[in-house]
Amino acid sequence: ELSLNKVSKSVPGSGSQGRAMILEDISFELEPGDVLGVIGNSAAGKSSLARLLVGIWKPDNGEVRLDGATLDQWSPDALGSHVGYLPQHVEMLPGTIAENISRFEPRAKEDDIFAAAQSAGVHDLVLGLPEGYATRVGFPDQPLSGGQIQRIGLARAIYRLPRFVVLDEPNAHLDSHGDEALTETIRLLRKRRCTVVVMAHRPSVLAEASKVLILYKGK
């Protein structure tokens, strides 16, 4: 269960005087299995809302609660295992594709890594690389395109099917095949009663949404 109560956020570092608000008095509730599509123009506050939902930013006012507890009442390790996040600008950490998908979990199981990659529609793509899942990424000469990186980032976000998933513009660099895989991924999460929030420009992402939130100038 996710709930926001009058959440507001100003531009970080803007100080207390004359603060420019990027989100103001945002309130909504989601139940397990809900898929919320968040739509709005550029600079409407979608990415800022995503950062607040996963705890990267803290609200200046109001509360974000998961299962009744504010995010700072969760231990970071416990919260991290239940949350999946795909940021708008995805980066790979230095390591292998398998390590990135598994979030560098020390004793990650291959089956869990493969399942995440298959759900994200990236398994065959990875197998087609010369070194497969052992391919090194996170370096300037990594052999991946922007769309491929985004799909591996999606696999990382849904690794071991976390209960709460936030996807920020997940189809920004995807072709039609990647778009279909994304829709299937959201459908799978919904069937497993995960709570999903998707920030979207393109309407195809909203096909699986059970609720829609429109952001306009942070409101």
Coordinates of N, CA and C in Angstrom, one line a residue:
E1 N 0.8 -1.2 0.0 CA 0.0 0.0 0.0 C 0.9 1.2 0.0
L2 N 0.6 2.1 -0.9 CA 1.3 3.4 -1.0 C 0.4 4.6 -0.8
S3 N 0.8 5.5 0.1 CA 0.0 6.7 0.3 C 0.8 7.9 0.4
L4 N 0.4 9.0 -0.3 CA 1.0 10.3 -0.2 C 0.0 11.3 0.4
N5 N 0.4 12.0 1.4 CA -0.5 13.0 2.0 C 0.2 14.4 2.0
K6 N -0.4 15.2 1.1 CA 0.0 16.6 0.9 C 1.5 16.8 0.8
V7 N 2.1 16.0 -0.1 CA 3.6 16.0 -0.3 C 4.0 17.2 -1.2
S8 N 5.0 18.0 -0.7 CA 5.5 19.1 -1.4 C 7.0 19.0 -1.4
K9 N 7.6 19.5 -2.5 CA 9.1 19.5 -2.6 C 9.5 20.7 -3.4
S10 N 10.5 21.4 -2.9 CA 11.1 22.6 -3.6 C 12.4 22.1 -4.3
V11 N 12.9 23.0 -5.1 CA 14.1 22.7 -5.9 C 15.2 22.5 -4.8
P12 N 15.9 21.3 -4.9 CA 17.0 21.1 -3.9 C 18.0 22.2 -3.9
G13 N 18.4 22.7 -2.7 CA 19.4 23.7 -2.6 C 18.9 25.1 -2.8
S14 N 17.5 25.3 -2.9 CA 17.0 26.6 -3.2 C 16.8 27.4 -1.9
G15 N 17.1 26.8 -0.8 CA 17.0 27.6 0.5 C 15.5 27.7 0.9
S16 N 15.3 28.3 2.1 CA 14.0 28.4 2.6 C 13.3 29.7 2.1
Q17 N 14.0 30.7 1.6 CA 13.4 31.9 1.2 C 13.2 31.9 -0.3
G18 N 12.0 32.2 -0.8 CA 11.6 32.2 -2.2 C 11.9 30.9 -2.9
R19 N 11.5 29.8 -2.3 CA 11.7 28.5 -2.8 C 10.9 28.2 -4.1
A20 N 11.5 27.7 -5.1 CA 10.7 27.3 -6.3 C 10.2 25.9 -6.0
M21 N 8.9 25.8 -6.1 CA 8.2 24.5 -5.8 C 8.2 23.6 -7.1
I22 N 8.6 22.4 -7.0 CA 8.5 21.5 -8.1 C 7.4 20.5 -7.9
L23 N 6.9 20.3 -6.7 CA 5.7 19.5 -6.4 C 5.0 20.1 -5.2
E24 N 3.7 20.2 -5.3 CA 2.9 20.9 -4.3 C 1.6 20.2 -3.9
D25 N 1.5 19.8 -2.7 CA 0.3 19.2 -2.1 C -0.2 18.0 -3.0
I26 N 0.7 17.0 -3.2 CA 0.4 15.8 -3.9 C -0.2 14.8 -2.9
S27 N -1.4 14.3 -3.2 CA -2.0 13.2 -2.3 C -2.7 12.2 -3.2
F28 N -2.4 10.9 -3.0 CA -3.1 9.8 -3.6 C -2.8 8.5 -2.8
E29 N -3.5 7.5 -3.1 CA -3.3 6.2 -2.5 C -3.4 5.1 -3.5
L30 N -2.6 4.0 -3.3 CA -2.6 2.9 -4.2 C -2.6 1.6 -3.4
E31 N -3.3 0.6 -3.9 CA -3.4 -0.7 -3.3 C -2.5 -1.7 -4.0
P32 N -2.2 -2.8 -3.4 CA -1.4 -3.8 -4.1 C -2.1 -4.2 -5.4
G33 N -1.3 -4.3 -6.5 CA -1.9 -4.6 -7.8 C -2.3 -3.4 -8.6
D34 N -2.3 -2.2 -8.0 CA -2.6 -1.0 -8.8 C -1.4 -0.7 -9.7
V35 N -1.7 -0.2 -10.9 CA -0.7 0.3 -11.8 C -1.1 1.8 -12.1
L36 N -0.3 2.7 -11.6 CA -0.6 4.1 -11.8 C 0.2 4.7 -12.9
G37 N -0.5 5.2 -13.9 CA 0.2 5.9 -15.0 C 0.2 7.4 -14.7
V38 N 1.4 8.0 -14.6 CA 1.6 9.4 -14.3 C 2.0 10.1 -15.6
I39 N 1.1 11.0 -16.1 CA 1.4 11.7 -17.4 C 1.5 13.2 -17.1
G40 N 2.2 13.9 -18.0 CA 2.4 15.3 -17.9 C 3.5 15.8 -18.8
N41 N 3.5 17.1 -19.1 CA 4.5 17.7 -20.0 C 5.9 17.6 -19.3
S42 N 6.9 17.9 -20.1 CA 8.2 18.0 -19.5 C 8.2 19.1 -18.5
A43 N 9.0 18.8 -17.4 CA 9.1 19.8 -16.2 C 7.8 19.8 -15.4
A44 N 6.9 18.8 -15.6 CA 5.7 18.8 -14.8 C 5.9 18.3 -13.4
G45 N 7.1 17.6 -13.2 CA 7.4 17.0 -11.9 C 7.4 15.5 -11.8
K46 N 7.3 14.8 -13.0 CA 7.2 13.4 -12.9 C 8.5 12.7 -12.3
S47 N 9.7 13.1 -12.8 CA 10.9 12.5 -12.3 C 11.1 12.9 -10.8
S48 N 10.7 14.1 -10.4 CA 10.8 14.5 -9.0 C 9.9 13.6 -8.2
L49 N 8.7 13.3 -8.6 CA 7.8 12.5 -7.9 C 8.4 11.1 -7.8
A50 N 9.0 10.6 -8.8 CA 9.6 9.2 -8.8 C 10.7 9.2 -7.7
R51 N 11.5 10.2 -7.6 CA 12.6 10.2 -6.6 C 12.1 10.3 -5.2
L52 N 11.0 11.0 -5.0 CA 10.3 11.0 -3.7 C 9.8 9.6 -3.3
L53 N 9.2 8.9 -4.3 CA 8.5 7.7 -4.0 C 9.5 6.6 -3.6
V54 N 10.7 6.6 -4.1 CA 11.7 5.6 -3.8 C 12.7 6.0 -2.7
G55 N 12.5 7.2 -2.2 CA 13.3 7.7 -1.1 C 14.6 8.4 -1.4
I56 N 14.9 8.6 -2.7 CA 16.1 9.4 -3.1 C 16.0 10.8 -2.5
W57 N 14.9 11.4 -2.6 CA 14.6 12.7 -2.0 C 13.6 12.5 -0.9
K58 N 13.7 13.4 0.0 CA 12.7 13.5 1.1 C 11.8 14.7 0.9
P59 N 10.5 14.6 1.2 CA 9.6 15.7 1.0 C 9.9 16.8 2.0
D60 N 9.7 18.1 1.5 CA 9.8 19.2 2.4 C 8.6 19.2 3.4
N61 N 7.4 18.8 2.9 CA 6.2 18.8 3.7 C 5.4 17.5 3.2
G62 N 4.6 17.0 4.2 CA 3.8 15.8 3.8 C 4.6 14.5 4.1
E63 N 3.9 13.4 3.7 CA 4.5 12.1 4.0 C 4.3 11.2 2.9
V64 N 5.3 10.3 2.6 CA 5.2 9.2 1.7 C 5.2 7.9 2.6
R65 N 4.2 7.1 2.5 CA 4.1 5.9 3.4 C 4.0 4.6 2.5
L66 N 4.7 3.6 2.9 CA 4.6 2.3 2.3 C 4.1 1.3 3.4
D67 N 3.0 0.7 3.2 CA 2.4 -0.2 4.2 C 2.3 0.5 5.6
G68 N 1.9 1.8 5.5 CA 1.7 2.6 6.7 C 2.9 3.2 7.3
A69 N 4.1 2.8 6.9 CA 5.3 3.4 7.5 C 5.9 4.4 6.6
T70 N 6.4 5.5 7.1 CA 7.1 6.5 6.3 C 8.4 5.8 5.9
L71 N 9.0 6.3 4.8 CA 10.2 5.7 4.2 C 11.4 5.7 5.1
D72 N 11.5 6.7 6.0 CA 12.6 6.7 6.9 C 12.4 5.8 8.1
Q73 N 11.2 5.2 8.2 CA 11.0 4.2 9.3 C 11.4 2.8 8.8
W74 N 11.7 2.7 7.5 CA 12.2 1.4 7.0 C 13.8 1.5 7.0
S75 N 14.4 0.3 7.3 CA 15.9 0.3 7.2 C 16.2 0.2 5.7
P76 N 17.2 0.9 5.2 CA 17.5 0.9 3.8 C 17.7 -0.4 3.2
D77 N 18.3 -1.4 3.8 CA 18.4 -2.7 3.3 C 17.1 -3.4 3.1
A78 N 16.2 -3.3 4.1 CA 14.9 -3.9 4.0 C 14.1 -3.3 2.9
L79 N 14.1 -1.9 2.8 CA 13.4 -1.2 1.8 C 13.9 -1.5 0.4
G80 N 15.2 -1.6 0.3 CA 15.8 -1.8 -1.1 C 15.4 -3.1 -1.7
S81 N 15.2 -4.2 -0.9 CA 14.9 -5.5 -1.4 C 13.4 -5.5 -1.9
H82 N 12.6 -4.6 -1.5 CA 11.2 -4.6 -1.9 C 10.9 -3.5 -2.9
V83 N 11.8 -2.7 -3.3 CA 11.6 -1.6 -4.3 C 12.4 -1.8 -5.5
G84 N 11.8 -1.6 -6.7 CA 12.5 -1.6 -8.0 C 12.3 -0.2 -8.6
Y85 N 13.4 0.3 -9.1 CA 13.4 1.7 -9.7 C 14.2 1.7 -11.0
L86 N 13.5 2.3 -12.0 CA 14.2 2.5 -13.3 C 14.2 4.0 -13.5
P87 N 15.4 4.7 -13.3 CA 15.4 6.1 -13.5 C 15.3 6.5 -14.9
Q88 N 15.1 7.8 -15.2 CA 14.9 8.3 -16.6 C 16.3 8.1 -17.3
H89 N 17.4 8.4 -16.6 CA 18.7 8.2 -17.2 C 19.4 7.1 -16.5
V90 N 19.4 5.9 -17.3 CA 19.9 4.7 -16.7 C 21.4 4.6 -16.9
E91 N 22.1 4.2 -15.8 CA 23.5 3.9 -15.9 C 23.8 2.5 -15.4
M92 N 24.8 1.9 -16.0 CA 25.3 0.6 -15.5 C 26.5 0.9 -14.6
L93 N 26.6 0.1 -13.5 CA 27.7 0.2 -12.6 C 28.8 -0.7 -13.2
P94 N 30.1 -0.4 -13.0 CA 31.2 -1.2 -13.5 C 31.1 -2.6 -13.0
G95 N 30.9 -3.5 -13.9 CA 30.8 -5.0 -13.6 C 30.2 -5.7 -14.8
T96 N 29.7 -6.9 -14.6 CA 29.0 -7.6 -15.7 C 27.6 -7.3 -15.8
I97 N 27.0 -7.7 -16.9 CA 25.5 -7.5 -17.0 C 24.8 -8.3 -15.9
A98 N 25.2 -9.5 -15.7 CA 24.6 -10.3 -14.6 C 24.7 -9.6 -13.3
E99 N 25.8 -9.0 -12.9 CA 25.9 -8.3 -11.7 C 25.0 -7.1 -11.6
N100 N 24.9 -6.4 -12.7 CA 24.0 -5.2 -12.7 C 22.6 -5.6 -12.6
I101 N 22.1 -6.7 -13.3 CA 20.7 -7.1 -13.1 C 20.4 -7.5 -11.7
S102 N 21.4 -8.2 -11.1 CA 21.2 -8.7 -9.7 C 21.5 -7.7 -8.6
R103 N 21.8 -6.5 -9.0 CA 22.1 -5.4 -8.1 C 23.3 -5.8 -7.2
F104 N 24.2 -6.6 -7.8 CA 25.5 -7.0 -7.2 C 25.2 -7.8 -5.9
E105 N 24.1 -8.5 -5.9 CA 23.8 -9.4 -4.7 C 24.8 -10.5 -4.7
P106 N 25.5 -10.7 -3.5 CA 26.6 -11.6 -3.4 C 26.3 -13.0 -3.9
R107 N 25.1 -13.5 -3.5 CA 24.8 -14.9 -3.8 C 23.6 -15.0 -4.8
A108 N 23.6 -14.2 -5.8 CA 22.5 -14.1 -6.7 C 22.4 -15.5 -7.5
K109 N 21.2 -15.9 -7.7 CA 20.9 -17.1 -8.5 C 20.8 -16.8 -10.0
E110 N 21.4 -17.6 -10.8 CA 21.3 -17.4 -12.2 C 19.8 -17.4 -12.7
D111 N 19.0 -18.3 -12.1 CA 17.6 -18.4 -12.5 C 16.9 -17.1 -12.3
D112 N 17.2 -16.4 -11.2 CA 16.5 -15.1 -10.9 C 17.0 -14.1 -11.9
I113 N 18.2 -14.1 -12.2 CA 18.8 -13.1 -13.2 C 18.1 -13.4 -14.6
F114 N 18.1 -14.6 -15.0 CA 17.5 -15.0 -16.3 C 16.0 -14.6 -16.3
A115 N 15.3 -14.9 -15.2 CA 13.9 -14.6 -15.2 C 13.6 -13.1 -15.4
A116 N 14.4 -12.3 -14.7 CA 14.3 -10.8 -14.8 C 14.5 -10.4 -16.2
A117 N 15.6 -10.9 -16.8 CA 16.0 -10.5 -18.2 C 14.9 -11.0 -19.2
Q118 N 14.4 -12.2 -19.0 CA 13.3 -12.7 -19.9 C 12.1 -11.8 -19.8
S119 N 11.7 -11.4 -18.6 CA 10.5 -10.6 -18.4 C 10.7 -9.2 -19.0
A120 N 11.9 -8.7 -19.0 CA 12.2 -7.4 -19.6 C 12.5 -7.5 -21.1
G121 N 12.4 -8.7 -21.7 CA 12.7 -8.9 -23.1 C 14.1 -8.7 -23.5
V122 N 15.1 -8.9 -22.6 CA 16.4 -8.6 -23.0 C 17.3 -9.9 -22.9
H123 N 16.7 -11.0 -22.6 CA 17.5 -12.3 -22.4 C 18.2 -12.7 -23.7
D124 N 17.5 -12.7 -24.8 CA 18.1 -13.2 -26.1 C 19.1 -12.2 -26.6
L125 N 18.9 -10.9 -26.3 CA 19.9 -9.9 -26.7 C 21.2 -10.1 -25.9
V126 N 21.1 -10.4 -24.6 CA 22.3 -10.6 -23.9 C 23.0 -11.8 -24.3
L127 N 22.3 -12.9 -24.6 CA 22.9 -14.2 -25.1 C 23.6 -14.0 -26.4
G128 N 23.2 -13.0 -27.2 CA 23.8 -12.7 -28.5 C 25.1 -12.0 -28.4
L129 N 25.4 -11.4 -27.2 CA 26.7 -10.8 -27.0 C 27.8 -11.8 -26.9
P130 N 29.1 -11.5 -27.4 CA 30.1 -12.5 -27.3 C 30.4 -13.1 -26.0
E131 N 30.2 -12.4 -24.9 CA 30.5 -12.9 -23.6 C 29.2 -13.0 -22.8
G132 N 28.0 -12.9 -23.4 CA 26.7 -13.1 -22.8 C 26.6 -12.3 -21.5
Y133 N 26.1 -13.0 -20.4 CA 25.9 -12.3 -19.2 C 27.2 -11.9 -18.5
A134 N 28.3 -12.4 -19.0 CA 29.6 -12.0 -18.4 C 30.2 -10.7 -19.1
T135 N 29.4 -10.1 -20.0 CA 29.9 -8.9 -20.7 C 30.1 -7.8 -19.7
R136 N 31.2 -7.1 -19.8 CA 31.5 -6.0 -18.9 C 30.8 -4.8 -19.3
V137 N 30.2 -4.1 -18.4 CA 29.5 -2.8 -18.7 C 29.9 -1.8 -17.7
G138 N 29.4 -0.5 -17.9 CA 29.7 0.5 -16.9 C 31.0 1.2 -17.2
F139 N 31.6 1.0 -18.4 CA 32.8 1.6 -18.8 C 32.6 2.4 -20.1
P140 N 33.5 3.3 -20.5 CA 33.2 4.1 -21.7 C 33.1 3.3 -22.9
D141 N 33.7 2.2 -23.1 CA 33.6 1.4 -24.3 C 32.7 0.2 -24.2
Q142 N 31.6 0.3 -23.4 CA 30.7 -0.8 -23.2 C 29.9 -1.0 -24.5
P143 N 29.6 -2.2 -24.9 CA 29.0 -2.5 -26.2 C 27.5 -2.4 -26.3
L144 N 26.9 -1.5 -25.6 CA 25.5 -1.4 -25.5 C 24.9 -0.1 -26.0
S145 N 23.8 -0.1 -26.7 CA 23.1 1.1 -27.1 C 22.3 1.7 -25.9
G146 N 21.7 2.9 -26.1 CA 20.9 3.5 -25.1 C 19.6 2.6 -24.8
G147 N 19.0 2.1 -25.9 CA 17.8 1.2 -25.7 C 18.2 -0.1 -25.0
Q148 N 19.3 -0.7 -25.3 CA 19.7 -1.9 -24.6 C 20.0 -1.7 -23.1
I149 N 20.7 -0.5 -22.8 CA 20.9 -0.2 -21.4 C 19.6 0.0 -20.7
Q150 N 18.7 0.6 -21.3 CA 17.4 0.8 -20.7 C 16.7 -0.5 -20.4
R151 N 16.8 -1.4 -21.3 CA 16.1 -2.7 -21.1 C 16.8 -3.5 -20.0
I152 N 18.1 -3.4 -19.9 CA 18.8 -4.1 -18.8 C 18.5 -3.4 -17.5
G153 N 18.3 -2.1 -17.5 CA 17.9 -1.4 -16.3 C 16.5 -1.8 -15.9
L154 N 15.6 -2.1 -16.8 CA 14.3 -2.6 -16.5 C 14.4 -4.0 -15.8
A155 N 15.3 -4.8 -16.4 CA 15.5 -6.1 -15.7 C 16.0 -6.0 -14.3
R156 N 16.9 -5.0 -14.1 CA 17.4 -4.7 -12.7 C 16.3 -4.3 -11.8
A157 N 15.4 -3.4 -12.4 CA 14.3 -2.9 -11.5 C 13.3 -4.0 -11.1
I158 N 13.1 -5.0 -11.9 CA 12.1 -6.1 -11.6 C 12.8 -7.3 -11.1
Y159 N 14.1 -7.3 -10.8 CA 14.8 -8.5 -10.3 C 14.2 -9.0 -9.0
R160 N 13.8 -10.3 -9.1 CA 13.1 -10.9 -7.9 C 11.8 -10.3 -7.6
L161 N 11.2 -9.6 -8.6 CA 9.8 -9.1 -8.4 C 9.6 -8.3 -7.1
P162 N 10.2 -7.2 -7.0 CA 9.9 -6.4 -5.8 C 8.4 -6.0 -5.7
R163 N 8.0 -5.7 -4.5 CA 6.6 -5.4 -4.3 C 6.1 -4.0 -4.8
F164 N 7.1 -3.1 -4.9 CA 6.8 -1.7 -5.3 C 7.8 -1.3 -6.4
V165 N 7.3 -1.0 -7.6 CA 8.2 -0.7 -8.7 C 7.8 0.7 -9.3
V166 N 8.9 1.5 -9.5 CA 8.7 2.9 -10.1 C 9.5 2.9 -11.4
L167 N 8.8 3.2 -12.5 CA 9.5 3.3 -13.8 C 9.4 4.7 -14.3
D168 N 10.5 5.3 -14.5 CA 10.5 6.7 -15.0 C 10.8 6.8 -16.5
E169 N 9.8 7.1 -17.3 CA 9.9 7.1 -18.7 C 10.6 5.8 -19.3
P170 N 10.1 4.7 -19.0 CA 10.8 3.4 -19.3 C 10.9 3.1 -20.8
N171 N 10.1 3.8 -21.6 CA 10.1 3.5 -23.0 C 10.7 4.6 -23.8
A172 N 11.5 5.4 -23.2 CA 12.0 6.6 -23.9 C 13.0 6.2 -25.0
H173 N 13.7 5.1 -24.9 CA 14.6 4.7 -25.9 C 14.3 3.4 -26.6
L174 N 13.1 2.9 -26.4 CA 12.7 1.6 -26.8 C 12.1 1.6 -28.2
D175 N 12.5 0.5 -29.0 CA 11.8 0.3 -30.3 C 10.5 -0.4 -30.0
S176 N 9.8 -0.8 -31.1 CA 8.4 -1.4 -30.9 C 8.5 -2.8 -30.1
H177 N 9.6 -3.5 -30.4 CA 9.7 -4.8 -29.7 C 10.0 -4.6 -28.2
G178 N 10.8 -3.6 -27.9 CA 11.0 -3.2 -26.5 C 9.8 -2.7 -25.8
D179 N 9.0 -2.0 -26.6 CA 7.7 -1.4 -26.0 C 6.8 -2.6 -25.7
E180 N 6.7 -3.6 -26.5 CA 5.8 -4.7 -26.2 C 6.3 -5.5 -25.0
A181 N 7.6 -5.6 -24.9 CA 8.2 -6.3 -23.7 C 7.9 -5.5 -22.4
L182 N 7.9 -4.2 -22.5 CA 7.6 -3.4 -21.4 C 6.2 -3.6 -20.9
T183 N 5.3 -3.6 -21.9 CA 3.8 -3.8 -21.6 C 3.6 -5.1 -20.9
E184 N 4.3 -6.2 -21.4 CA 4.2 -7.5 -20.8 C 4.7 -7.5 -19.4
T185 N 5.8 -6.8 -19.2 CA 6.4 -6.7 -17.9 C 5.5 -6.1 -16.9
I186 N 4.8 -5.0 -17.3 CA 3.9 -4.3 -16.4 C 2.7 -5.2 -16.1
R187 N 2.3 -6.0 -17.1 CA 1.2 -6.9 -17.0 C 1.5 -8.0 -16.0
L188 N 2.8 -8.5 -16.0 CA 3.2 -9.5 -15.1 C 3.3 -9.0 -13.7
L189 N 3.8 -7.8 -13.5 CA 3.8 -7.2 -12.2 C 2.4 -7.0 -11.6
R190 N 1.5 -6.6 -12.4 CA 0.1 -6.4 -12.0 C -0.5 -7.7 -11.5
K191 N -0.2 -8.8 -12.3 CA -0.8 -10.1 -11.9 C -0.2 -10.6 -10.6
R192 N 1.1 -10.2 -10.3 CA 1.7 -10.7 -9.1 C 1.3 -9.7 -7.9
R193 N 0.4 -8.8 -8.2 CA -0.1 -7.8 -7.2 C 1.1 -6.9 -6.7
C194 N 2.0 -6.6 -7.5 CA 3.0 -5.6 -7.2 C 2.3 -4.2 -7.4
T195 N 2.7 -3.2 -6.7 CA 2.2 -1.9 -6.9 C 3.2 -1.2 -7.8
V196 N 2.7 -0.6 -8.9 CA 3.6 0.0 -10.0 C 3.2 1.4 -10.3
V197 N 4.2 2.3 -10.4 CA 4.0 3.6 -10.8 C 4.9 3.9 -12.1
V198 N 4.2 4.3 -13.2 CA 4.9 4.5 -14.4 C 4.8 6.0 -14.9
M199 N 5.9 6.7 -15.0 CA 5.9 8.0 -15.5 C 6.0 7.9 -17.1
A200 N 5.1 8.5 -17.8 CA 5.0 8.3 -19.2 C 4.8 9.5 -20.0
H201 N 5.4 9.5 -21.2 CA 5.0 10.4 -22.3 C 4.2 9.7 -23.3
R202 N 4.6 8.5 -23.7 CA 3.9 7.8 -24.8 C 2.8 7.0 -24.2
P203 N 1.6 7.1 -24.8 CA 0.4 6.4 -24.3 C 0.4 4.9 -24.2
S204 N 1.3 4.3 -25.0 CA 1.3 2.8 -25.0 C 1.5 2.2 -23.6
V205 N 2.3 2.9 -22.8 CA 2.6 2.5 -21.4 C 1.3 2.4 -20.6
L206 N 0.3 3.2 -20.9 CA -0.9 3.3 -20.1 C -1.9 2.2 -20.3
A207 N -1.5 1.3 -21.3 CA -2.5 0.2 -21.6 C -2.8 -0.7 -20.4
E208 N -1.8 -0.8 -19.5 CA -2.0 -1.7 -18.3 C -2.4 -0.9 -17.1
A209 N -2.5 0.4 -17.2 CA -2.7 1.2 -16.0 C -4.2 1.0 -15.5
S210 N -4.3 0.9 -14.1 CA -5.6 0.9 -13.5 C -6.0 2.3 -13.0
K211 N -5.0 3.2 -12.9 CA -5.3 4.6 -12.5 C -4.4 5.5 -13.2
V212 N -4.8 6.7 -13.4 CA -4.0 7.7 -14.1 C -3.9 9.0 -13.3
L213 N -2.7 9.5 -13.1 CA -2.5 10.8 -12.4 C -1.9 11.8 -13.4
I214 N -2.5 13.0 -13.5 CA -2.0 14.0 -14.4 C -1.3 15.1 -13.6
L215 N 0.0 15.3 -13.9 CA 0.7 16.4 -13.2 C 0.8 17.6 -14.2
Y216 N 0.6 18.7 -13.6 CA 0.7 20.0 -14.3 C 1.3 21.0 -13.4
K217 N 2.5 21.4 -13.8 CA 3.3 22.4 -13.0 C 3.4 22.0 -11.5
G218 N 3.6 20.7 -11.3 CA 3.9 20.2 -10.0 C 2.6 20.0 -9.1
K219 N 1.4 20.1 -9.8 CA 0.2 19.9 -9.0 C -0.6 18.8 -9.7

